[in-house]
């Protein structure tokens, strides 16, 4: 397995990950946003196929993680941790100072993952998610 910056060739794989992992998946066209500077994404690739990804939307010196997803048949193997570690190191190299994200309050797997990488809670957004309606927890990490 290797991690690499998201390129156009991986968009079909990433769109498939979105469909497998989310009720409101990002389309390939929406994901193409991550190919345009200053935004970027990271994928974990095995035998030419992207099995996990994370995206970062950038504004000035801050980044917001758009989504993180691992193929359901390849979970608990460290892929999400690997893509987020690579994303954080790339963000640091690009001079970003702070990374934020939103996560469903009930999403224990993602919350454990982010906590293990040093993200801490800094707020909530009431009723942010639909299907099912749920609050979002806002997490942040300072990197530079
Ligand atoms: C959350 C998600 C990305 C984790 O992907 P993954 O590749 O399985 O995660 P990793 O193997 O890198 O796990 C890293 C750490 O995260 C935590 N974690 C991951 N899955 C977990 C679970 N089901 N329950 C509890 N903790 C979990 C653990 O701390 C784990 O470390 P450990 O395996 O050493 O205990 C994956 O479950 C997923 O795609 N879920 C659906 C999409 C989603 O909810 N994305 C997040 C949106 S904000």
Coordinates of C-alpha atoms and ligand atoms in Angstrom, one line a residue:
X1 CA 0.0 0.0 0.0
X2 CA 1.2 3.5 -0.8
X3 CA -0.3 6.9 -0.1
X4 CA -0.2 9.5 -2.9
X5 CA -1.8 12.9 -3.8
X6 CA -5.2 12.4 -5.4
X7 CA -5.0 12.7 -9.2
X8 CA -7.7 12.6 -11.9
X9 CA -7.1 8.9 -12.6
X10 CA -8.3 8.0 -9.1
X11 CA -11.6 9.9 -9.3
X12 CA -13.7 6.9 -10.4
X13 CA -12.4 4.8 -7.5
X14 CA -13.0 7.7 -5.0
X15 CA -16.5 8.3 -6.3
X16 CA -17.1 4.6 -5.8
X17 CA -15.8 4.9 -2.2
X18 CA -18.2 7.8 -1.7
X19 CA -21.2 5.7 -2.9
X20 CA -20.2 2.8 -0.7
X21 CA -19.7 4.9 2.4
X22 CA -22.2 7.8 2.4
X23 CA -25.9 8.4 2.1
X24 CA -25.2 11.6 0.2
X25 CA -22.1 10.7 -1.9
X26 CA -20.0 13.3 -3.7
X27 CA -20.1 12.8 -7.4
X28 CA -17.0 12.5 -9.6
X29 CA -17.6 16.1 -10.8
X30 CA -17.9 17.4 -7.2
X31 CA -14.7 15.5 -6.2
X32 CA -12.8 17.2 -9.1
X33 CA -12.8 20.2 -6.8
X34 CA -10.0 18.5 -4.9
X35 CA -7.8 18.5 -8.0
X36 CA -7.7 22.3 -8.1
X37 CA -5.1 24.2 -6.1
X38 CA -5.0 25.0 -3.3
X39 CA -7.3 22.1 -2.4
X40 CA -6.0 18.6 -2.5
X41 CA -6.7 15.0 -1.5
X42 CA -4.7 11.9 -0.6
X43 CA -5.5 8.3 -1.6
X44 CA -4.2 4.9 -0.3
X45 CA -3.5 2.8 -3.3
X46 CA -3.1 -1.0 -3.5
X47 CA -2.5 -2.7 -6.9
X48 CA -3.4 0.5 -8.7
X49 CA -6.8 0.9 -6.9
X50 CA -7.6 3.6 -4.4
X51 CA -9.1 1.9 -1.3
X52 CA -9.2 4.9 1.0
X53 CA -9.1 8.7 0.6
X54 CA -9.3 12.0 2.4
X55 CA -9.9 15.5 0.9
X56 CA -8.9 18.9 2.1
X57 CA -10.6 22.2 1.1
X58 CA -8.1 25.1 1.7
X59 CA -8.8 28.7 2.4
X60 CA -5.8 31.0 3.2
X61 CA -3.8 29.1 5.9
X62 CA -6.6 26.8 7.1
X63 CA -7.8 23.5 5.7
X64 CA -11.1 21.7 6.2
X65 CA -11.3 17.9 5.8
X66 CA -14.1 17.4 3.3
X67 CA -14.4 13.6 3.8
X68 CA -12.5 10.5 4.8
X69 CA -13.6 7.1 3.6
X70 CA -12.2 3.5 3.5
X71 CA -13.6 0.7 1.4
X72 CA -15.9 -1.4 3.6
X73 CA -13.9 -4.5 2.9
X74 CA -10.6 -2.9 3.8
X75 CA -11.3 -1.3 7.2
X76 CA -9.4 -1.5 10.4
X77 CA -6.1 -2.0 8.5
X78 CA -4.8 1.5 9.1
X79 CA -5.7 2.9 5.7
X80 CA -7.6 6.0 7.0
X81 CA -4.9 6.7 9.5
X82 CA -2.3 6.5 6.7
X83 CA -4.2 8.9 4.4
X84 CA -4.8 11.4 7.2
X85 CA -1.2 11.2 8.3
X86 CA -0.1 11.9 4.8
X87 CA -2.7 14.7 4.4
X88 CA -1.5 16.4 7.6
X89 CA 2.1 16.2 6.6
X90 CA 1.3 17.7 3.2
X91 CA -0.8 20.4 4.8
X92 CA 2.1 21.2 7.1
X93 CA 4.6 21.3 4.1
X94 CA 2.2 23.8 2.4
X95 CA 2.3 26.1 5.4
X96 CA -1.2 25.6 6.6
X97 CA -1.8 26.3 10.3
X98 CA -5.0 24.8 11.3
X99 CA -7.2 21.9 10.1
X100 CA -10.9 21.5 11.0
X101 CA -13.6 19.0 10.2
X102 CA -17.2 18.1 11.0
X103 CA -18.2 14.6 12.2
X104 CA -21.5 13.1 13.2
X105 CA -21.7 12.9 17.0
X106 CA -22.6 9.2 16.7
X107 CA -19.7 8.3 14.4
X108 CA -17.5 6.5 17.0
X109 CA -15.1 5.0 14.4
X110 CA -14.3 8.4 12.9
X111 CA -14.2 10.2 16.3
X112 CA -11.7 7.6 17.6
X113 CA -9.6 8.0 14.5
X114 CA -9.4 11.8 14.7
X115 CA -8.8 11.7 18.4
X116 CA -5.8 9.3 17.9
X117 CA -4.4 11.9 15.4
X118 CA -4.6 14.8 17.9
X119 CA -7.9 16.4 16.8
X120 CA -9.8 18.1 19.7
X121 CA -13.4 19.3 19.9
X122 CA -14.0 23.1 19.4
X123 CA -17.7 23.4 18.8
X124 CA -21.0 21.8 17.5
X125 CA -23.4 22.5 14.7
X126 CA -27.0 21.7 15.8
X127 CA -28.9 19.5 13.3
X128 CA -26.1 19.9 10.7
X129 CA -26.7 16.4 9.2
X130 CA -29.8 14.9 7.5
X131 CA -30.9 11.3 6.9
X132 CA -30.8 10.9 9.9
X133 CA -30.8 14.4 11.4
X134 CA -28.0 14.8 13.8
X135 CA -25.6 17.3 15.3
X136 CA -22.0 17.8 14.0
X137 CA -19.1 17.9 16.3
X138 CA -16.4 20.3 15.0
X139 CA -12.8 19.2 15.6
X140 CA -9.6 21.1 15.1
X141 CA -5.9 20.4 15.0
X142 CA -3.1 23.1 15.0
X143 CA -0.2 22.0 12.8
X144 CA 2.3 24.9 12.4
Ligands
LIG1 C1 -14.0 6.0 9.8 C2 -13.3 5.2 8.7 C3 -12.8 6.2 7.7 C4 -12.0 4.5 9.4 O1 -11.3 3.9 8.4 P1 -10.3 2.7 8.6 O2 -9.4 2.6 7.4 O3 -11.0 1.5 9.0 O4 -9.5 3.2 9.9 P2 -8.1 2.8 10.4 O5 -7.9 1.3 10.2 O6 -7.0 3.7 9.9 O7 -8.3 3.0 12.0 C5 -7.5 4.0 12.7 C6 -8.1 4.1 14.1 O8 -9.4 4.7 14.0 C7 -10.2 4.1 15.1 N1 -11.3 3.2 14.5 C8 -11.4 2.9 13.2 N2 -12.6 2.1 13.0 C9 -13.1 2.0 14.2 C10 -14.3 1.4 14.7 N3 -15.1 0.7 13.9 N4 -14.6 1.5 16.0 C11 -13.8 2.2 16.9 N5 -12.6 2.8 16.5 C12 -12.3 2.7 15.2 C13 -9.3 3.3 15.9 O9 -8.7 4.1 16.9 C14 -8.3 2.8 14.9 O10 -7.0 2.5 15.4 P3 -6.8 0.9 15.8 O11 -7.3 0.1 14.6 O12 -5.3 0.8 16.1 O13 -7.6 0.7 17.0 C15 -14.1 4.1 8.1 O14 -14.8 3.4 9.1 C16 -15.2 4.7 7.1 O15 -14.9 4.8 5.9 N6 -16.4 4.9 7.6 C17 -17.5 5.4 6.8 C18 -17.2 6.9 6.3 C19 -17.1 7.8 7.5 O16 -17.8 7.8 8.5 N7 -16.1 8.8 7.4 C20 -15.8 9.8 8.3 C21 -16.7 11.0 8.0 S1 -16.3 12.4 9.1

